[in-house]
CSV table of C-alpha atoms in Angstrom, one decimal:
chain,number,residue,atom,x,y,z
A,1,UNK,CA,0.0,0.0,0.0
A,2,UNK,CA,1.1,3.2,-0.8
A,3,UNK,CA,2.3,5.5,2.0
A,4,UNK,CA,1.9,9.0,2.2
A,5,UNK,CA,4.1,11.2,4.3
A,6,UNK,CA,3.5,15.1,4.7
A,7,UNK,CA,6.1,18.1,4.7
A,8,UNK,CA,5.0,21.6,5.2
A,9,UNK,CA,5.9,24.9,6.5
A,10,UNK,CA,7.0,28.4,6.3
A,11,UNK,CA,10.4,27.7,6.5
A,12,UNK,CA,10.6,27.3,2.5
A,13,UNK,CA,14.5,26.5,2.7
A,14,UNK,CA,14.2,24.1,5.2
A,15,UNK,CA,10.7,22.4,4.0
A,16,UNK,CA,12.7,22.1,0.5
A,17,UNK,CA,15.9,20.1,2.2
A,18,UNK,CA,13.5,18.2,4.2
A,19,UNK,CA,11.7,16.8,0.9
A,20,UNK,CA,15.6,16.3,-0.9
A,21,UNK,CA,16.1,14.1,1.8
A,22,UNK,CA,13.3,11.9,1.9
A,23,UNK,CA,13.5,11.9,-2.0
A,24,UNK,CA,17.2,10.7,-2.0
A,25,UNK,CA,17.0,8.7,1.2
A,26,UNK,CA,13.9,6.7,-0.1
A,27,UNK,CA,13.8,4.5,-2.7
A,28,UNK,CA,10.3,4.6,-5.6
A,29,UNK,CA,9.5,8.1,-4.1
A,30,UNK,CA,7.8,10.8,-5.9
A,31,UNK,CA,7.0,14.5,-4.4
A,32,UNK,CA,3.6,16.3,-4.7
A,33,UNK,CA,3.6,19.5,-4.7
A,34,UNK,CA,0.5,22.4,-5.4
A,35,UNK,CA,1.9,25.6,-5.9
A,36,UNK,CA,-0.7,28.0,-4.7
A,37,UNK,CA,1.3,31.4,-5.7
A,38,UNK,CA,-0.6,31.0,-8.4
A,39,UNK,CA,-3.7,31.4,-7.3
A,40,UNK,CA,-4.5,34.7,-7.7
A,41,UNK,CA,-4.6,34.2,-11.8
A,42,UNK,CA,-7.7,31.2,-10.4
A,43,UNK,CA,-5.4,28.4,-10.9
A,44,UNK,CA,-3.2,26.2,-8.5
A,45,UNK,CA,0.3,24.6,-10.0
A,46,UNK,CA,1.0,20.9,-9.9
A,47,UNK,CA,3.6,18.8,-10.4
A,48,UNK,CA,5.2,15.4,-9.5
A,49,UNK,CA,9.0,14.7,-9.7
A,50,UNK,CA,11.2,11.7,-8.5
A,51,UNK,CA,15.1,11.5,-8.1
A,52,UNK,CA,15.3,12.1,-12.0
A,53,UNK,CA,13.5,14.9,-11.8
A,54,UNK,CA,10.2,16.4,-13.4
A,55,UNK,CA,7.4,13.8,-13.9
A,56,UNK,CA,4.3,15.7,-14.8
A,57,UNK,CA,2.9,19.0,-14.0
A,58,UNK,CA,-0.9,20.3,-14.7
A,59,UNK,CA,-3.4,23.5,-13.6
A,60,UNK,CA,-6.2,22.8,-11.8
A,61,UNK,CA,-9.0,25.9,-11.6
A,62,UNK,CA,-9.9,27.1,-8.1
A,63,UNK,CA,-13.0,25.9,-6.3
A,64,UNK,CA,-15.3,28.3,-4.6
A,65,UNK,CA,-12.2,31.2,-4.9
A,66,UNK,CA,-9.7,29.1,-2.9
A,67,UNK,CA,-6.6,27.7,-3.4
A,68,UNK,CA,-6.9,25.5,-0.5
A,69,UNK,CA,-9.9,23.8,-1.5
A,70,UNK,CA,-8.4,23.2,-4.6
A,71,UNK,CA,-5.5,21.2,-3.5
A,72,UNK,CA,-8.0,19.2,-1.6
A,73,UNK,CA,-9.9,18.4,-4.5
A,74,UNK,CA,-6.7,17.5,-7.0
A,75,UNK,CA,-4.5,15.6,-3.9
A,76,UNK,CA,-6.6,12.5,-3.6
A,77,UNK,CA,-7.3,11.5,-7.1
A,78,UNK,CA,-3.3,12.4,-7.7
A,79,UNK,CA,-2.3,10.0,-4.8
A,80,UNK,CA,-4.9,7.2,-5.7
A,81,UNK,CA,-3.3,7.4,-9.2
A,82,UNK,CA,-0.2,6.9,-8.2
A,83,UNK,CA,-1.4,3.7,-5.6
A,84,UNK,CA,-3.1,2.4,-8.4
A,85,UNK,CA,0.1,2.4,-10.4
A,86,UNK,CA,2.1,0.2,-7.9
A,87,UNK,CA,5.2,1.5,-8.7
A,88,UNK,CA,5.5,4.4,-5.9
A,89,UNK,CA,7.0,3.4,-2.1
A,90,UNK,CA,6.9,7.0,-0.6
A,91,UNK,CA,4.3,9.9,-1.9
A,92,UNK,CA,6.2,13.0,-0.4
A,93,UNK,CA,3.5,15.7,-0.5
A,94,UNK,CA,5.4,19.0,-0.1
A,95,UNK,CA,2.8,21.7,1.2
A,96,UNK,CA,3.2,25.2,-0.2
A,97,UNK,CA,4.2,27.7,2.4
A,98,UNK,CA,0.9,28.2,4.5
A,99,UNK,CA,-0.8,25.4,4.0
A,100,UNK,CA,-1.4,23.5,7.2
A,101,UNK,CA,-0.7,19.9,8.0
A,102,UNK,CA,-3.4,18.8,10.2
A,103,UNK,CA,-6.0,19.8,7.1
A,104,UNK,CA,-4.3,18.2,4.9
A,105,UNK,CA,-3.9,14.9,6.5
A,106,UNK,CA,-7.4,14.6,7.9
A,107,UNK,CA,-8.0,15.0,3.5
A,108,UNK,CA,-5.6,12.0,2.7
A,109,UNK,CA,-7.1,10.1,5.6
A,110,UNK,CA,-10.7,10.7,4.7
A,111,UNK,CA,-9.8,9.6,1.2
A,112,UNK,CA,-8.7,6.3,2.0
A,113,UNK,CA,-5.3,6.4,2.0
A,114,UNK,CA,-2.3,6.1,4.6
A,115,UNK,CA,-0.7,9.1,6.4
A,116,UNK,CA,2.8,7.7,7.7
A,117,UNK,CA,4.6,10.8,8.8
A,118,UNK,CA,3.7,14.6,9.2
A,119,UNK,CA,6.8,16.4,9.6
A,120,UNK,CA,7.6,20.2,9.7
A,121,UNK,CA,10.4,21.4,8.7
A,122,UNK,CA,11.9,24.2,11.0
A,123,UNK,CA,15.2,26.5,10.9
A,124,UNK,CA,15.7,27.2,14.2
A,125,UNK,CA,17.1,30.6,13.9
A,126,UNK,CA,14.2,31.7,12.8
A,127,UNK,CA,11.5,30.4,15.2
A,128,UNK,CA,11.2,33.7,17.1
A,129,UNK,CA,10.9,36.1,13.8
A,130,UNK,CA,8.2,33.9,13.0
A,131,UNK,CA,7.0,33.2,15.9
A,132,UNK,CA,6.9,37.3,16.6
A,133,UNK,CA,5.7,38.2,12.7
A,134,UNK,CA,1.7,39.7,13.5
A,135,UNK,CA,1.6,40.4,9.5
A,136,UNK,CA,-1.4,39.1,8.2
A,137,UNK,CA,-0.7,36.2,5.1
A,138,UNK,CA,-1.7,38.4,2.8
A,139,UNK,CA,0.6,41.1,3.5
A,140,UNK,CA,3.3,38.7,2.7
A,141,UNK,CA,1.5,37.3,-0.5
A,142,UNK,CA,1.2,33.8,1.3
A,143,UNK,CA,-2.7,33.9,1.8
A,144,UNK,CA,-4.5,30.9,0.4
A,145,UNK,CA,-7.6,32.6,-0.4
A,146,UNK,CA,-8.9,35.7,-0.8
A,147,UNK,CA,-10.6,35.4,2.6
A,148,UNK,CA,-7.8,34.0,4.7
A,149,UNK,CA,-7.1,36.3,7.6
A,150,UNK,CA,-4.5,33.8,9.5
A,151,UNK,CA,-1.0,35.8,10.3
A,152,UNK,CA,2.3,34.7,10.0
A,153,UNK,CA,3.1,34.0,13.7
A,154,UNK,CA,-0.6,31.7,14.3
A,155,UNK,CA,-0.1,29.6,11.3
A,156,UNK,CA,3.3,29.2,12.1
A,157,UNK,CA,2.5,27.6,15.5
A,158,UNK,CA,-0.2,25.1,14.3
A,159,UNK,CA,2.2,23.7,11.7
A,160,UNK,CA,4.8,23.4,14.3
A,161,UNK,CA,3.0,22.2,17.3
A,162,UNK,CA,0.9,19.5,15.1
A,163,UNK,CA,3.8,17.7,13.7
A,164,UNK,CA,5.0,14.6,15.8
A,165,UNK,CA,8.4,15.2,13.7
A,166,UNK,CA,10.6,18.0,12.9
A,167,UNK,CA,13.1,18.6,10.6
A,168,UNK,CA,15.2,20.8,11.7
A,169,UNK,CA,18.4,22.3,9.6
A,170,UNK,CA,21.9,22.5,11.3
A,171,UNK,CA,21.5,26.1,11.2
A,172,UNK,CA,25.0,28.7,11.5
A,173,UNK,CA,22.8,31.7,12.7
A,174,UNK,CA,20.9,29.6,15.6
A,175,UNK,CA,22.1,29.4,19.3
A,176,UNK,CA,21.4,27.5,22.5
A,177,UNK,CA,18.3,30.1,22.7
A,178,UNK,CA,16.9,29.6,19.2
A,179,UNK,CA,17.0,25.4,19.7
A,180,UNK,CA,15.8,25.7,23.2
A,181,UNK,CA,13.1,28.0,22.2
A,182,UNK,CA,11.7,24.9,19.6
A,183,UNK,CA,11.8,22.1,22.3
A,184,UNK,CA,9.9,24.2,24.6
A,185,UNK,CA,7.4,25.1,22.3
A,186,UNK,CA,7.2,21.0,21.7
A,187,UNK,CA,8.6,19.5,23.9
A,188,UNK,CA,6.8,15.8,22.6
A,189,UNK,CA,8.1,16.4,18.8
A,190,UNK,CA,11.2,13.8,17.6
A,191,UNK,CA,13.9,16.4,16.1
A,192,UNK,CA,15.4,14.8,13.4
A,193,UNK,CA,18.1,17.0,12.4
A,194,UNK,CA,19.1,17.5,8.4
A,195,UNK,CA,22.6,19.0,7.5
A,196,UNK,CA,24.2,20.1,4.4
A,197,UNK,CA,25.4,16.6,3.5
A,198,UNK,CA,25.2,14.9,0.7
A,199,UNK,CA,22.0,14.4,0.2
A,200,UNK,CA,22.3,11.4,-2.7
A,201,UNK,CA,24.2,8.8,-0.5
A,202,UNK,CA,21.3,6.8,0.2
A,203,UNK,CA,21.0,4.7,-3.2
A,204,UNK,CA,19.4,1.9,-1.7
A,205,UNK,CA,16.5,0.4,0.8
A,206,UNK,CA,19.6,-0.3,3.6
A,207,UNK,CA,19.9,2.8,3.3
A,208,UNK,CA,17.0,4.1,3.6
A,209,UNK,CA,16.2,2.3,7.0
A,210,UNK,CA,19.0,3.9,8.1
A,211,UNK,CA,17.9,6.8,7.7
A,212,UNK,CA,16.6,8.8,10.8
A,213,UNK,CA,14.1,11.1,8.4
A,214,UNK,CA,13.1,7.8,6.4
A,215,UNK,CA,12.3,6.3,9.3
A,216,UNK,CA,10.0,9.4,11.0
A,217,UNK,CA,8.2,9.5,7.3
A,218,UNK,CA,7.3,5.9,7.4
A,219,UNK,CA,6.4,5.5,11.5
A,220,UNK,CA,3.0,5.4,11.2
A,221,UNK,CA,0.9,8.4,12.1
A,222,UNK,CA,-2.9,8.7,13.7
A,223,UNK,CA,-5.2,11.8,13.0
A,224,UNK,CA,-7.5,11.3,15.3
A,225,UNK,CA,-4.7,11.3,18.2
A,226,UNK,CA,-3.2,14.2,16.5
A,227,UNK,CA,-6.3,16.2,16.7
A,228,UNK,CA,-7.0,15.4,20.2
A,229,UNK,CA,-3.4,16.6,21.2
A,230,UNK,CA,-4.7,20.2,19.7
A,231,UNK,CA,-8.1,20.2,20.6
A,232,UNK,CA,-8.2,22.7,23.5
A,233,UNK,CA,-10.5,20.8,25.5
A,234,UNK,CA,-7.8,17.6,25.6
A,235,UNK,CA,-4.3,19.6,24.3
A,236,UNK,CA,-1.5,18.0,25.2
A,237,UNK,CA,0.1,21.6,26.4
A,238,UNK,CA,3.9,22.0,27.2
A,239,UNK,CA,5.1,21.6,30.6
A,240,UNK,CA,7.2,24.1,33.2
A,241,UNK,CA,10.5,24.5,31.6
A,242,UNK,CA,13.4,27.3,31.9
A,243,UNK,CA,16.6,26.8,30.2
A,244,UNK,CA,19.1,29.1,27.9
A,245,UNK,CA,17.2,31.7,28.7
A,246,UNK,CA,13.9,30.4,28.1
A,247,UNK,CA,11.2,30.0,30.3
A,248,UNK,CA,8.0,28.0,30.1
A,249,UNK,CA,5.1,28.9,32.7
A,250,UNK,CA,2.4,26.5,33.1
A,251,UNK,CA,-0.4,28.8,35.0
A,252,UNK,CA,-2.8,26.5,36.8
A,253,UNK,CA,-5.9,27.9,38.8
A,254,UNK,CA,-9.6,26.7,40.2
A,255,UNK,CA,-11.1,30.0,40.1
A,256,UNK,CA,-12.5,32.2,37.5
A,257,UNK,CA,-11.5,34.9,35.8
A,258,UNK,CA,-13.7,38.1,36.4
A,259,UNK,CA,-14.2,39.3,32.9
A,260,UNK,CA,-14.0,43.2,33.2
A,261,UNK,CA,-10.8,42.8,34.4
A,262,UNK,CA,-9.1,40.1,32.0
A,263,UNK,CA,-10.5,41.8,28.9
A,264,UNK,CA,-8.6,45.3,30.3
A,265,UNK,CA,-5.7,43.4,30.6
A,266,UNK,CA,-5.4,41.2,27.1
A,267,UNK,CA,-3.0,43.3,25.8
A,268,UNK,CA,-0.5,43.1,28.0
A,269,UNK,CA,-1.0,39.1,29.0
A,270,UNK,CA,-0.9,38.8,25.6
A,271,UNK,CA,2.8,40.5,24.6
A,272,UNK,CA,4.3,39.1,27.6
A,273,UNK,CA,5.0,35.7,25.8
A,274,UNK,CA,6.3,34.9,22.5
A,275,UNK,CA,3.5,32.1,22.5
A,276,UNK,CA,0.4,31.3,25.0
A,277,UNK,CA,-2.5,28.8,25.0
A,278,UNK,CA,-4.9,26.8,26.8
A,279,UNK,CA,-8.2,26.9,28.1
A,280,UNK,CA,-10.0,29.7,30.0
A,281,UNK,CA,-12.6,29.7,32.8
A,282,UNK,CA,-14.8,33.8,33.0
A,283,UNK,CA,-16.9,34.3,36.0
A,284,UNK,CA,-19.9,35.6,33.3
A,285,UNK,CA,-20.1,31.9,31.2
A,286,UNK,CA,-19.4,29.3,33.7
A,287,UNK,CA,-20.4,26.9,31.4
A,288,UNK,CA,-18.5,27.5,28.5
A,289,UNK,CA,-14.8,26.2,27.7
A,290,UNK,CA,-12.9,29.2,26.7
A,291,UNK,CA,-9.8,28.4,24.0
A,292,UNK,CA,-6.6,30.5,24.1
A,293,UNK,CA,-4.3,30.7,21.6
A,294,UNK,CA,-2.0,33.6,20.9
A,295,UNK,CA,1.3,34.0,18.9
A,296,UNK,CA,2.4,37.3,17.2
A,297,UNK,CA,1.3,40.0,19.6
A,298,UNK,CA,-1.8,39.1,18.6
A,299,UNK,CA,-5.0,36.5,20.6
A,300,UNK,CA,-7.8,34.4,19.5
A,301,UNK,CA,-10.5,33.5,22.0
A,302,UNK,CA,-13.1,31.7,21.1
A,303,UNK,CA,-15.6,29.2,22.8
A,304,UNK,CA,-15.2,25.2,21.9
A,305,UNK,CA,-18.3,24.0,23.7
A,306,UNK,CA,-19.6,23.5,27.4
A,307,UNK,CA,-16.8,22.2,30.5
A,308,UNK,CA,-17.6,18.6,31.2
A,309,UNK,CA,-19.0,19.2,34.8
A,310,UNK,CA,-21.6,21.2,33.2
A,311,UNK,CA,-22.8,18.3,30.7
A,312,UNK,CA,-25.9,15.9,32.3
A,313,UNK,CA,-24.2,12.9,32.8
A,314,UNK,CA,-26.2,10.8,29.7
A,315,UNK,CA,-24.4,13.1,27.5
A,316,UNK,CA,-20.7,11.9,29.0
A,317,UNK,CA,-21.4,8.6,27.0
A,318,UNK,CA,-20.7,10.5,23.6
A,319,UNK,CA,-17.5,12.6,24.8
A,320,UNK,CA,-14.4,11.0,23.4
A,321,UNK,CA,-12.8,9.1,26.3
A,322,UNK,CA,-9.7,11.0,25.5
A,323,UNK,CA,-11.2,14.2,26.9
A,324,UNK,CA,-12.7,12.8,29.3
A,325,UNK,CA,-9.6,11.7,31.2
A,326,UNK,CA,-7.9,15.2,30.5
A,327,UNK,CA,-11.2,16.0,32.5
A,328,UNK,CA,-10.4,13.9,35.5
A,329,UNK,CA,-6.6,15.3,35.7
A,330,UNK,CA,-8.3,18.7,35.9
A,331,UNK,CA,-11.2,17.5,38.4
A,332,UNK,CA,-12.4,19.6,41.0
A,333,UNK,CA,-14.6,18.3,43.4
A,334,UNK,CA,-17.0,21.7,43.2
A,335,UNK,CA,-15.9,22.9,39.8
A,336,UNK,CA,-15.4,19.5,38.0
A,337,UNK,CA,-13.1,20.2,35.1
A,338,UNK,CA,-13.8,24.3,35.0
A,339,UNK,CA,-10.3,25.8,35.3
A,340,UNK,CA,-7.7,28.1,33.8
A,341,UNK,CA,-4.8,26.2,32.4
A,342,UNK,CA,-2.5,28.3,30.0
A,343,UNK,CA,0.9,27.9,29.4
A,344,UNK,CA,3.1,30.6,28.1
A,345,UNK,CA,6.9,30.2,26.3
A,346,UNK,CA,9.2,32.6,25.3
A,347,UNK,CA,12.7,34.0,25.6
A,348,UNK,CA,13.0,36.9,29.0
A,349,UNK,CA,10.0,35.6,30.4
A,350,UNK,CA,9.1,37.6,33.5
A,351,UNK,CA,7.4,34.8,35.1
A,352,UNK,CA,6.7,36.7,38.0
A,353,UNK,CA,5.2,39.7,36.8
A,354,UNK,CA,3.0,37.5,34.6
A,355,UNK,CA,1.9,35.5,37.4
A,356,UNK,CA,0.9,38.6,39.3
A,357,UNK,CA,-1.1,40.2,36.3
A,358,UNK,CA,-3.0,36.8,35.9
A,359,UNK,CA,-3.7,36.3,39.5
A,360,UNK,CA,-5.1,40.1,39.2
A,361,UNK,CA,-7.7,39.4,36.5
A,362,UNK,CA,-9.4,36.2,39.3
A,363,UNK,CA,-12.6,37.0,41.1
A,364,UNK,CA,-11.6,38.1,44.5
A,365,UNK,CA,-12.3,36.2,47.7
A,366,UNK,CA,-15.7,38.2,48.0
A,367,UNK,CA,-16.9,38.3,44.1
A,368,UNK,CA,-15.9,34.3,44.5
A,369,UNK,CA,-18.0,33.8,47.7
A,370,UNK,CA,-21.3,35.6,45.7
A,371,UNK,CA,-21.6,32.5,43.5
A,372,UNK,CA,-22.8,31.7,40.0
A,373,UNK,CA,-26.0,33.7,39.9
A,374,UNK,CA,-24.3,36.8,40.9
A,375,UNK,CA,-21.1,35.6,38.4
A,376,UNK,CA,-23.4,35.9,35.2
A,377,UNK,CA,-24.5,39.3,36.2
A,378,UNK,CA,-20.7,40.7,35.6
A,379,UNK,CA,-20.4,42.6,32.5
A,380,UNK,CA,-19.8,40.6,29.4
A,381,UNK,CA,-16.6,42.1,28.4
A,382,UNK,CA,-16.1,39.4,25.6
A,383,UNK,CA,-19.0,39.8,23.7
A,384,UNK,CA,-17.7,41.4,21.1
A,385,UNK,CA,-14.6,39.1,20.8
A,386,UNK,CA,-16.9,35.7,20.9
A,387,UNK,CA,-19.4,37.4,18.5
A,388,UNK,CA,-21.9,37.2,20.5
């Protein structure tokens, strides 16, 4: 069966060594690769190429004004032609700059086929531009359609915290910071590193299976897992780290936040971190599980559904089990899984001050003590930020 390994983002130079690699290191494979620059003129770019070199390249026409929807639609059939075909070991499928894994594999998955790997490929020295870069995609002529409104620093993150592998080039201009930096940010990825070798001096399958990339492409890979690690309900979320200069602050707490007063303070939890998520817990929506994800200078809040402990218990038969135990890790025995549980990560982190500023925006002792009715009588500051 044919097996399917994805390589994606923004670090073009990197993503590009990364598929040389696999393309030298494993024998009968073929990249796939949808340019999306294009897309502007209502066409996306494809072509295939092996060891030799260009195979075949084609246009196929946008669907519903998006570049993204067509890759979708041209992938599959291009992958099942190659399965059919028998000849092809490894189906490399290169993602152009912005394109995110996790849709991408869920697409391959869906269409009956086998995602082995995901990898992203990462230069470490530039983690922290990227990770800092609030331009908006289409600013830097990356959006993949005409409606995408993702920046630079959040698209960034999601391809590098969904991989399970990265592939990470022995970079000159990175330091202890820059490498430390990536392992805090995921701590659970394998980094497989790729160097300026030689690229063709894996000519055969013994080869290959030596090879540490081959091997990460071909591993075996599950979506469903992969989701659950990001859902924010269930995310499997870095732990307390602080090392060459970098800190990681896991901020833990059973009480709510009183909404007037996180909402004034945003900005500045916000900037304080080269990178923050989690879940959130506001005094106003006890109900509601609150997700937190902000990269860039810039944070997205938006609701994913009700906390467990507010769910009848008929309905915890058709929760996943996997949230459920990230439930019980949480459990409070008034509260049930209602909690704040961010985590922040970033170079000069003034843990301290942080700490104090979060532990600001809880209800006090008093506004605690008044109790849910009263709690859904403070002012809904995020109204206009859940779209209430």
């Amino acid at each position: 069966m044919l097996s399917v390994v994805i390589v994606g983002g923004l670090h073009a130079d990197a993503r590009k060594a990364a598929v040389d690699r696999l393309l030298a290191d494993v024998p009968g494979s073929v990249v796939l690769h949808h340019d999306l620059a294009t897309a502007a003129a209502g066409t996306v770019v494809r072509t295939v190429r092996d060891g030799s070199g260009l195979l075949s390249a084609g246009e196929t026409p946008l669907v519903n004004d998006c570049a993204c929807c067509a890759l979708r639609e041209d992938l599959v059939p291009e992958l099942r032609r190659l399965a059919d075909d028998g000849t092809t070991r490894l189906a490399i499928v290169e993602l152009w700059d912005s394109v995110e894994p996790k849709a991408m594999a869920e697409v391959v998955t869906a269409g009956g086929l086998m995602v082995t790997g995901v990898i992203t490929a990462v230069d470490p020295a530039l983690v922290l531009p990227y990770l800092g870069n609030g331009d908006d995609l289409a600013e830097r002529g990356l959006a993949a359609a005409a409606t995408d409104q993702r920046t630079v620093a959040d698209t960034f993150a999601r391809q590098l915290e969904y991989a399970p592998v990265l592939a990470v080039t022995d970079s000159e201009e990175a330091d202890d910071e820059d490498r430390e930096l990536l392992t805090q940010l995921h701590p659970t990825a394998r980094q497989v590193p790729i160097g300026p070798g030689d690229p063709a001096g894996a000519a055969d399958a013994t080869a290959s299976a030596r090879s540490p990339l081959a091997r990460a492409a071909l591993a075996g890979f599950d979506v469903e897992a992969a989701a659950a690690a990001q859902h924010p309900a269930c995310a499997l979320l870095p732990a307390e780290a602080d090392a060459h200069g970098v800190s990681t602050l896991v901020w833990h707490r059973d009480r709510p936040f009183h909404p007037e007063r996180l909402y004034e303070a945003l900005e500045d939890i916000t900037c304080a971190a080269a990178r923050s998520r989690g879940r959130f817990w506001l005094a106003d929506r006890p109900d509601t599980l609150l997700h937190w994800d902000a990269a860039g200078g810039a944070l997205c809040v938006e609701s994913v559904g009700p906390w467990l402990a507010s769910l009848p218990d008929a309905a915890w038969d058709m929760v996943p089990p996997v949230r459920r135990a990230a439930a019980a890790l949480d459990w409070h025995p008034e509260h049930g899984d209602c909690c704040q549980h961010l985590v922040f990560t970033s170079p000069a982190l003034d843990r301290d001050g942080l700490e104090r500023l979060l532990e600001s925006c809880l209800l006090t002792d008093a506004e605690y003590a008044a109790g849910r009715s009263a709690w859904k009588q403070l002012p809904p500051a995020f109204d206009t930020l859940l779209e209430v």
